[in-house]
PDB file of C-alpha atoms and ligand atoms in Angstrom:
ATOM      1  CA  MET A 259     -51.420 -10.545 -29.382  1.00 49.00           C
ATOM      2  CA  ASP A 260     -55.182  -9.845 -28.554  1.00 52.00           C
ATOM      3  CA  ARG A 261     -54.351 -11.876 -24.970  1.00 53.00           C
ATOM      4  CA  ARG A 262     -51.918  -9.318 -24.237  1.00 50.00           C
ATOM      5  CA  VAL A 263     -54.128  -6.090 -24.812  1.00 49.00           C
ATOM      6  CA  ARG A 264     -53.585  -4.025 -21.528  1.00 44.00           C
ATOM      7  CA  GLU A 265     -55.718  -1.060 -21.224  1.00 51.00           C
ATOM      8  CA  PRO A 266     -53.341   1.785 -19.816  1.00 47.00           C
ATOM      9  CA  ASP A 267     -55.619   2.270 -16.554  1.00 54.00           C
ATOM     10  CA  ALA A 268     -55.289  -1.279 -15.983  1.00 58.00           C
ATOM     11  CA  ILE A 269     -51.526  -0.975 -15.570  1.00 50.00           C
ATOM     12  CA  ASP A 270     -50.374  -1.465 -11.817  1.00 54.00           C
ATOM     13  CA  PRO A 271     -48.420   1.628 -11.105  1.00 55.00           C
ATOM     14  CA  GLN A 272     -46.088  -0.253  -8.493  1.00 55.00           C
ATOM     15  CA  PHE A 273     -45.154  -3.026 -11.192  1.00 52.00           C
ATOM     16  CA  PRO A 274     -45.264  -1.000 -14.386  1.00 48.00           C
ATOM     17  CA  LEU A 275     -42.796  -3.232 -16.368  1.00 50.00           C
ATOM     18  CA  ALA A 276     -44.159  -6.568 -15.246  1.00 46.00           C
ATOM     19  CA  PRO A 277     -45.042  -8.532 -17.996  1.00 46.00           C
ATOM     20  CA  LEU A 278     -48.468 -10.015 -18.540  1.00 48.00           C
ATOM     21  CA  TYR A 279     -47.136 -13.354 -19.653  1.00 48.00           C
ATOM     22  CA  PRO A 280     -43.826 -14.561 -18.813  1.00 48.00           C
ATOM     23  CA  ILE A 281     -42.748 -15.076 -22.622  1.00 52.00           C
ATOM     24  CA  SER A 282     -39.792 -13.815 -24.870  1.00 61.00           C
ATOM     25  CA  ASN A 283     -42.294 -12.195 -26.983  1.00 68.00           C
ATOM     26  CA  ILE A 284     -39.500 -12.093 -29.786  1.00 82.00           C
ATOM     27  CA  VAL A 285     -41.194 -12.630 -33.253  1.00 89.00           C
ATOM     28  CA  PHE A 286     -38.866 -13.228 -36.046  1.00 92.00           C
ATOM     29  CA  ASP A 287     -39.227 -13.324 -39.800  1.00 94.00           C
ATOM     30  CA  SER A 288     -36.634 -15.656 -41.930  1.00 95.00           C
ATOM     31  CA  PHE A 289     -34.257 -13.207 -42.010  1.00 96.00           C
ATOM     32  CA  SER A 290     -33.947 -12.088 -38.985  1.00 93.00           C
ATOM     33  CA  ARG A 291     -33.824 -15.620 -37.373  1.00 93.00           C
ATOM     34  CA  ALA A 292     -31.249 -16.487 -39.537  1.00 95.00           C
ATOM     35  CA  VAL A 293     -28.954 -13.176 -38.387  1.00 94.00           C
ATOM     36  CA  ALA A 294     -29.900 -14.308 -34.791  1.00 91.00           C
ATOM     37  CA  GLU A 295     -28.877 -17.832 -35.255  1.00 92.00           C
ATOM     38  CA  ALA A 296     -25.902 -17.028 -36.716  1.00 94.00           C
ATOM     39  CA  GLU A 297     -24.979 -14.212 -34.442  1.00 92.00           C
ATOM     40  CA  ALA A 298     -25.686 -16.924 -31.393  1.00 90.00           C
ATOM     41  CA  GLN A 299     -23.360 -19.023 -32.663  1.00 93.00           C
ATOM     42  CA  THR A 300     -21.011 -16.009 -33.480  1.00 95.00           C
ATOM     43  CA  THR A 301     -20.358 -17.122 -37.346  1.00 97.00           C
ATOM     44  CA  TYR A 302     -21.709 -15.512 -40.492  1.00 97.00           C
ATOM     45  CA  VAL A 303     -25.348 -16.805 -41.610  1.00 97.00           C
ATOM     46  CA  GLU A 304     -23.832 -19.883 -43.816  1.00 97.00           C
ATOM     47  CA  PRO A 305     -24.119 -20.512 -47.117  1.00 97.00           C
ATOM     48  CA  GLU A 306     -27.153 -23.287 -47.111  1.00 97.00           C
ATOM     49  CA  ARG A 307     -28.880 -20.807 -44.920  1.00 96.00           C
ATOM     50  CA  LEU A 308     -28.711 -18.115 -47.771  1.00 98.00           C
ATOM     51  CA  ASP A 309     -29.882 -20.602 -50.307  1.00 97.00           C
ATOM     52  CA  ARG A 310     -32.903 -21.047 -48.183  1.00 95.00           C
ATOM     53  CA  LEU A 311     -33.225 -17.371 -48.048  1.00 97.00           C
ATOM     54  CA  ARG A 312     -32.548 -17.226 -51.739  1.00 97.00           C
ATOM     55  CA  GLN A 313     -35.614 -19.455 -52.356  1.00 95.00           C
ATOM     56  CA  PHE A 314     -37.666 -17.480 -50.240  1.00 96.00           C
ATOM     57  CA  VAL A 315     -36.724 -14.175 -51.897  1.00 97.00           C
ATOM     58  CA  ALA A 316     -37.607 -16.060 -55.161  1.00 95.00           C
ATOM     59  CA  ALA A 317     -41.259 -17.546 -54.386  1.00 96.00           C
ATOM     60  CA  ARG A 318     -42.096 -14.298 -53.158  1.00 96.00           C
ATOM     61  CA  ARG A 319     -44.884 -13.736 -55.436  1.00 96.00           C
ATOM     62  CA  GLU A 320     -46.625 -17.091 -54.440  1.00 97.00           C
ATOM     63  CA  ARG A 321     -46.081 -16.741 -51.098  1.00 98.00           C
ATOM     64  CA  LEU A 322     -47.597 -13.366 -51.224  1.00 98.00           C
ATOM     65  CA  ASP A 323     -50.683 -15.030 -53.261  1.00 97.00           C
ATOM     66  CA  ALA A 324     -51.069 -17.655 -50.597  1.00 98.00           C
ATOM     67  CA  VAL A 325     -51.705 -15.394 -47.800  1.00 98.00           C
ATOM     68  CA  SER A 326     -53.956 -13.481 -50.023  1.00 98.00           C
ATOM     69  CA  THR A 327     -56.000 -17.043 -50.478  1.00 98.00           C
ATOM     70  CA  ILE A 328     -56.241 -17.565 -46.911  1.00 98.00           C
ATOM     71  CA  ARG A 329     -57.591 -14.027 -46.406  1.00 98.00           C
ATOM     72  CA  GLN A 330     -60.139 -14.372 -48.879  1.00 98.00           C
ATOM     73  CA  LYS A 331     -61.343 -18.226 -47.937  1.00 98.00           C
ATOM     74  CA  ALA A 332     -60.948 -17.575 -44.015  1.00 98.00           C
ATOM     75  CA  LYS A 333     -64.553 -17.422 -43.624  1.00 98.00           C
ATOM     76  CA  SER A 334     -65.423 -20.322 -45.429  1.00 97.00           C
ATOM     77  CA  ILE A 335     -62.181 -22.491 -43.968  1.00 98.00           C
ATOM     78  CA  VAL A 336     -63.243 -21.510 -39.911  1.00 98.00           C
ATOM     79  CA  THR A 337     -67.028 -22.396 -40.583  1.00 98.00           C
ATOM     80  CA  ARG A 338     -66.459 -25.244 -42.524  1.00 96.00           C
ATOM     81  CA  SER A 339     -63.718 -26.710 -40.165  1.00 98.00           C
ATOM     82  CA  VAL A 340     -66.462 -25.852 -37.163  1.00 98.00           C
ATOM     83  CA  SER A 341     -69.042 -27.327 -38.763  1.00 97.00           C
ATOM     84  CA  SER A 342     -67.641 -30.519 -39.443  1.00 96.00           C
ATOM     85  CA  MET A 343     -65.873 -30.564 -35.761  1.00 97.00           C
ATOM     86  CA  VAL A 344     -69.568 -30.186 -34.563  1.00 97.00           C
ATOM     87  CA  ALA A 345     -71.291 -32.820 -37.322  1.00 97.00           C
ATOM     88  CA  GLU A 346     -68.660 -35.028 -35.285  1.00 97.00           C
ATOM     89  CA  ASN A 347     -69.283 -34.444 -32.280  1.00 96.00           C
ATOM     90  CA  PRO A 348     -73.244 -33.406 -31.448  1.00 97.00           C
ATOM     91  CA  HIS A 349     -73.003 -32.950 -28.170  1.00 97.00           C
ATOM     92  CA  LEU A 350     -71.020 -29.847 -28.400  1.00 97.00           C
ATOM     93  CA  ILE A 351     -73.784 -27.794 -29.366  1.00 97.00           C
ATOM     94  CA  GLN A 352     -76.294 -29.723 -26.651  1.00 97.00           C
ATOM     95  CA  GLU A 353     -76.841 -28.443 -23.259  1.00 97.00           C
ATOM     96  CA  GLY A 354     -73.337 -28.187 -21.554  1.00 96.00           C
ATOM     97  CA  GLY A 355     -71.375 -28.655 -24.615  1.00 97.00           C
ATOM     98  CA  ASN A 356     -68.520 -26.299 -25.067  1.00 97.00           C
ATOM     99  CA  CYS A 357     -70.143 -24.623 -28.152  1.00 96.00           C
ATOM    100  CA  TYR A 358     -73.458 -24.210 -26.028  1.00 97.00           C
ATOM    101  CA  PRO A 359     -75.178 -21.801 -26.612  1.00 97.00           C
ATOM    102  CA  MET A 360     -74.903 -19.811 -29.615  1.00 96.00           C
ATOM    103  CA  SER A 361     -72.462 -16.954 -27.643  1.00 97.00           C
ATOM    104  CA  ARG A 362     -69.747 -19.865 -27.272  1.00 97.00           C
ATOM    105  CA  MET A 363     -70.275 -21.106 -30.530  1.00 97.00           C
ATOM    106  CA  ALA A 364     -69.549 -17.658 -31.768  1.00 97.00           C
ATOM    107  CA  THR A 365     -66.587 -17.982 -29.469  1.00 98.00           C
ATOM    108  CA  CYS A 366     -65.381 -20.876 -30.651  1.00 98.00           C
ATOM    109  CA  LEU A 367     -65.557 -19.687 -34.450  1.00 98.00           C
ATOM    110  CA  ARG A 368     -63.522 -16.837 -33.400  1.00 97.00           C
ATOM    111  CA  ASP A 369     -61.011 -18.887 -31.926  1.00 98.00           C
ATOM    112  CA  GLY A 370     -60.447 -20.566 -35.242  1.00 98.00           C
ATOM    113  CA  GLU A 371     -60.719 -17.294 -36.790  1.00 98.00           C
ATOM    114  CA  PHE A 372     -57.304 -16.373 -34.621  1.00 98.00           C
ATOM    115  CA  ILE A 373     -55.823 -19.698 -35.383  1.00 98.00           C
ATOM    116  CA  LEU A 374     -56.146 -19.311 -39.354  1.00 98.00           C
ATOM    117  CA  ARG A 375     -55.079 -15.455 -38.999  1.00 98.00           C
ATOM    118  CA  TYR A 376     -51.641 -16.354 -36.945  1.00 97.00           C
ATOM    119  CA  ILE A 377     -50.936 -19.351 -39.593  1.00 98.00           C
ATOM    120  CA  SER A 378     -51.054 -16.812 -42.275  1.00 98.00           C
ATOM    121  CA  TYR A 379     -49.009 -14.222 -40.145  1.00 97.00           C
ATOM    122  CA  ALA A 380     -46.516 -16.725 -40.106  1.00 97.00           C
ATOM    123  CA  LEU A 381     -46.429 -17.936 -43.495  1.00 98.00           C
ATOM    124  CA  LEU A 382     -45.906 -14.223 -44.608  1.00 97.00           C
ATOM    125  CA  ALA A 383     -42.533 -14.244 -42.218  1.00 96.00           C
ATOM    126  CA  GLY A 384     -41.426 -17.658 -43.318  1.00 96.00           C
ATOM    127  CA  ASP A 385     -41.546 -18.530 -39.714  1.00 95.00           C
ATOM    128  CA  ALA A 386     -43.060 -19.799 -37.097  1.00 95.00           C
ATOM    129  CA  SER A 387     -42.339 -17.590 -34.074  1.00 93.00           C
ATOM    130  CA  VAL A 388     -45.005 -15.106 -34.530  1.00 94.00           C
ATOM    131  CA  LEU A 389     -47.641 -18.196 -34.222  1.00 95.00           C
ATOM    132  CA  ASP A 390     -45.948 -19.917 -31.442  1.00 94.00           C
ATOM    133  CA  GLU A 391     -45.371 -16.058 -29.201  1.00 92.00           C
ATOM    134  CA  CYS A 392     -48.576 -14.323 -29.807  1.00 93.00           C
ATOM    135  CA  CYS A 393     -51.254 -17.404 -30.235  1.00 95.00           C
ATOM    136  CA  LEU A 394     -50.102 -20.695 -29.252  1.00 95.00           C
ATOM    137  CA  TYR A 395     -48.427 -19.572 -26.103  1.00 92.00           C
ATOM    138  CA  GLY A 396     -49.913 -21.085 -23.286  1.00 92.00           C
ATOM    139  CA  LEU A 397     -53.482 -21.994 -25.175  1.00 96.00           C
ATOM    140  CA  LYS A 398     -53.426 -25.367 -24.020  1.00 96.00           C
ATOM    141  CA  GLU A 399     -53.464 -24.235 -20.177  1.00 95.00           C
ATOM    142  CA  THR A 400     -56.083 -21.951 -21.446  1.00 96.00           C
ATOM    143  CA  TYR A 401     -58.240 -24.124 -22.999  1.00 97.00           C
ATOM    144  CA  ASP A 402     -57.827 -26.502 -19.960  1.00 97.00           C
ATOM    145  CA  THR A 403     -58.751 -23.769 -17.500  1.00 96.00           C
ATOM    146  CA  LEU A 404     -61.962 -23.021 -19.978  1.00 96.00           C
ATOM    147  CA  GLY A 405     -63.100 -26.445 -20.463  1.00 96.00           C
ATOM    148  CA  VAL A 406     -62.631 -26.268 -23.803  1.00 97.00           C
ATOM    149  CA  PRO A 407     -62.063 -29.851 -25.477  1.00 98.00           C
ATOM    150  CA  ARG A 408     -58.761 -29.864 -26.714  1.00 98.00           C
ATOM    151  CA  PRO A 409     -59.693 -33.612 -29.075  1.00 98.00           C
ATOM    152  CA  SER A 410     -62.132 -31.555 -31.005  1.00 98.00           C
ATOM    153  CA  ALA A 411     -59.807 -28.115 -31.077  1.00 98.00           C
ATOM    154  CA  ILE A 412     -57.209 -30.381 -32.589  1.00 98.00           C
ATOM    155  CA  ARG A 413     -60.186 -31.977 -35.095  1.00 98.00           C
ATOM    156  CA  ALA A 414     -61.007 -28.528 -36.185  1.00 98.00           C
ATOM    157  CA  ILE A 415     -57.612 -27.433 -36.608  1.00 98.00           C
ATOM    158  CA  ALA A 416     -56.985 -30.650 -38.588  1.00 98.00           C
ATOM    159  CA  VAL A 417     -60.176 -29.718 -40.768  1.00 98.00           C
ATOM    160  CA  MET A 418     -59.004 -26.476 -41.444  1.00 98.00           C
ATOM    161  CA  LYS A 419     -55.450 -27.655 -42.607  1.00 98.00           C
ATOM    162  CA  ASN A 420     -57.158 -29.360 -45.345  1.00 98.00           C
ATOM    163  CA  ALA A 421     -59.527 -26.783 -46.167  1.00 98.00           C
ATOM    164  CA  THR A 422     -56.789 -24.414 -46.414  1.00 98.00           C
ATOM    165  CA  LEU A 423     -54.431 -27.235 -48.780  1.00 98.00           C
ATOM    166  CA  ASP A 424     -57.169 -27.293 -50.931  1.00 97.00           C
ATOM    167  CA  ALA A 425     -57.979 -23.600 -51.489  1.00 97.00           C
ATOM    168  CA  LEU A 426     -53.799 -23.544 -51.981  1.00 98.00           C
ATOM    169  CA  GLU A 427     -54.102 -26.335 -54.158  1.00 96.00           C
ATOM    170  CA  THR A 428     -56.666 -24.209 -56.575  1.00 96.00           C
ATOM    171  CA  ALA A 429     -54.624 -20.441 -56.190  1.00 96.00           C
ATOM    172  CA  LEU A 430     -51.426 -22.364 -56.925  1.00 95.00           C
ATOM    173  CA  SER A 431     -52.564 -24.412 -59.672  1.00 95.00           C
ATOM    174  CA  ASP A 432     -50.159 -22.989 -62.391  1.00 94.00           C
ATOM    175  CA  VAL A 433     -47.370 -22.076 -60.157  1.00 95.00           C
ATOM    176  CA  ASP A 434     -43.878 -23.664 -60.397  1.00 95.00           C
ATOM    177  CA  VAL A 435     -44.587 -27.692 -58.739  1.00 95.00           C
ATOM    178  CA  SER A 436     -42.148 -27.841 -56.541  1.00 94.00           C
ATOM    179  CA  ILE A 437     -42.791 -24.060 -55.150  1.00 96.00           C
ATOM    180  CA  ALA A 438     -46.125 -25.066 -54.499  1.00 96.00           C
ATOM    181  CA  ALA A 439     -45.364 -28.093 -52.857  1.00 96.00           C
ATOM    182  CA  ALA A 440     -42.843 -26.419 -50.545  1.00 95.00           C
ATOM    183  CA  LEU A 441     -45.485 -23.398 -49.771  1.00 97.00           C
ATOM    184  CA  SER A 442     -48.105 -26.501 -49.123  1.00 97.00           C
ATOM    185  CA  ALA A 443     -45.535 -28.141 -46.658  1.00 96.00           C
ATOM    186  CA  GLU A 444     -44.876 -25.052 -44.867  1.00 97.00           C
ATOM    187  CA  VAL A 445     -48.625 -24.042 -44.450  1.00 98.00           C
ATOM    188  CA  SER A 446     -49.027 -27.799 -42.886  1.00 97.00           C
ATOM    189  CA  HIS A 447     -46.007 -27.257 -40.580  1.00 96.00           C
ATOM    190  CA  TYR A 448     -47.686 -24.427 -38.913  1.00 97.00           C
ATOM    191  CA  PHE A 449     -51.071 -26.403 -38.510  1.00 97.00           C
ATOM    192  CA  ASP A 450     -49.318 -29.515 -36.878  1.00 97.00           C
ATOM    193  CA  ARG A 451     -47.499 -27.158 -34.420  1.00 96.00           C
ATOM    194  CA  ALA A 452     -51.007 -25.598 -33.666  1.00 97.00           C
ATOM    195  CA  ALA A 453     -52.289 -29.270 -33.099  1.00 96.00           C
ATOM    196  CA  ILE A 454     -49.098 -30.427 -31.566  1.00 96.00           C
ATOM    197  CA  ALA A 455     -49.406 -27.428 -29.173  1.00 96.00           C
ATOM    198  CA  LEU A 456     -53.151 -28.094 -28.118  1.00 97.00           C
ATOM    199  CA  SER A 457     -51.587 -32.265 -27.496  1.00 96.00           C
TER     200      SER A 457
HETATM  201  C1  PEB B  82     -58.338 -18.050 -26.597  1.00 62.65           C
HETATM  202  N1  PEB B  82     -60.434 -18.492 -26.296  1.00 62.65           N
HETATM  203  C2  PEB B  82     -61.440 -18.375 -25.230  1.00 62.65           C
HETATM  204  C3  PEB B  82     -60.752 -17.554 -24.261  1.00 62.65           C
HETATM  205  C4  PEB B  82     -59.612 -17.392 -24.906  1.00 62.65           C
HETATM  206  C5  PEB B  82     -59.342 -18.392 -26.134  1.00 62.65           C
HETATM  207  C6  PEB B  82     -58.196 -16.350 -23.999  1.00 62.65           C
HETATM  208  C7  PEB B  82     -61.463 -17.035 -22.582  1.00 62.65           C
HETATM  209  C8  PEB B  82     -61.725 -15.629 -23.144  1.00 62.65           C
HETATM  210  C9  PEB B  82     -62.981 -15.242 -24.706  1.00 62.65           C
HETATM  211  O1  PEB B  82     -63.975 -16.069 -24.175  1.00 62.65           O
HETATM  212  O2  PEB B  82     -62.455 -14.638 -25.282  1.00 62.65           O
HETATM  213  N2  PEB B  82     -58.040 -15.647 -27.596  1.00 62.65           N
HETATM  214  C10 PEB B  82     -58.366 -17.410 -27.821  1.00 62.65           C
HETATM  215  C11 PEB B  82     -57.212 -17.573 -28.643  1.00 62.65           C
HETATM  216  C12 PEB B  82     -56.231 -16.580 -28.704  1.00 62.65           C
HETATM  217  C13 PEB B  82     -56.693 -15.368 -28.194  1.00 62.65           C
HETATM  218  C14 PEB B  82     -57.330 -18.749 -29.850  1.00 62.65           C
HETATM  219  C15 PEB B  82     -55.132 -16.356 -29.988  1.00 62.65           C
HETATM  220  C16 PEB B  82     -54.757 -15.095 -29.727  1.00 62.65           C
HETATM  221  O3  PEB B  82     -56.596 -14.461 -28.061  1.00 62.65           O
HETATM  222  N3  PEB B  82     -65.013 -24.580 -27.787  1.00 62.65           N
HETATM  223  C17 PEB B  82     -65.054 -25.562 -28.559  1.00 62.65           C
HETATM  224  C18 PEB B  82     -64.289 -25.590 -29.841  1.00 62.65           C
HETATM  225  C19 PEB B  82     -63.724 -24.701 -29.686  1.00 62.65           C
HETATM  226  C20 PEB B  82     -64.009 -23.879 -28.740  1.00 62.65           C
HETATM  227  C21 PEB B  82     -63.439 -27.471 -29.470  1.00 62.65           C
HETATM  228  C22 PEB B  82     -62.789 -24.697 -31.909  1.00 62.65           C
HETATM  229  O4  PEB B  82     -65.533 -26.405 -27.889  1.00 62.65           O
HETATM  230  C23 PEB B  82     -63.637 -22.484 -28.276  1.00 62.65           C
HETATM  231  C24 PEB B  82     -63.786 -23.787 -31.271  1.00 62.65           C
HETATM  232  N4  PEB B  82     -63.090 -20.902 -26.772  1.00 62.65           N
HETATM  233  C25 PEB B  82     -63.983 -21.916 -27.174  1.00 62.65           C
HETATM  234  C26 PEB B  82     -65.127 -21.289 -26.642  1.00 62.65           C
HETATM  235  C27 PEB B  82     -64.629 -20.516 -25.173  1.00 62.65           C
HETATM  236  C28 PEB B  82     -63.682 -20.056 -25.916  1.00 62.65           C
HETATM  237  C29 PEB B  82     -62.922 -19.293 -25.110  1.00 62.65           C
HETATM  238  C30 PEB B  82     -66.407 -22.171 -26.836  1.00 62.65           C
HETATM  239  C31 PEB B  82     -65.681 -19.975 -24.597  1.00 62.65           C
HETATM  240  C32 PEB B  82     -65.458 -20.795 -23.360  1.00 62.65           C
HETATM  241  C33 PEB B  82     -66.335 -20.313 -22.075  1.00 62.65           C
HETATM  242  O5  PEB B  82     -66.925 -19.125 -21.969  1.00 62.65           O
HETATM  243  O6  PEB B  82     -66.956 -20.733 -21.240  1.00 62.65           O
END
């Protein structure tokens, strides 16, 4: 929740509980989401939902391997994606471009790293809420305020998605095909969510 870190001395004593951002700030994993949704409907967790959780548990080793692969490959995934984004839009690194000078380029790489890291959290949790609440919420508005070109950011996310799927394909090559396919589809979904949030 990097954007919401607040130094204790920055808290206005008059409004000690005033939230920085008007968000629900609830982060779920797949189990807590099943409980919360069942509770909201005053029902037991339905059998189909329990089956999905059973699959989640059955594929836990592969899920952890996928998260670990993303972590290991993060640097190359991010740098490759930002460099191809720049190669397609060279004006970004020319004077007046949003990745100019180098300090801004560094911030851009950092943003790519943030987005990928939150996607890895979502994958571990089997639920997008940590990505939505702690990374994507308000990002579109932040980028508009800063003049960060959203189409370029969306392009970098698309390249990161492909690079991540490539890395996972290699890492999960000896895993049951349906488990590997389900994990790849889930990862794709998180990247698509990030792209949609900026659209
Ligand atoms: C979001 N990005 C930037 C800022 C913030 C974020 C809050 C302003 C403050 C700062 O500089 O740190 N922060 C970031 C994020 C989280 C967070 C995702 C999630 C938890 O806490 N410029 C481009 C590319 C793109 C880019 C399209 C892909 O041309 C990024 C990289 N973000 C970019 C740049 C800046 C920025 C800030 C260049 C600096 C803009 C500026 O200082 O003018």
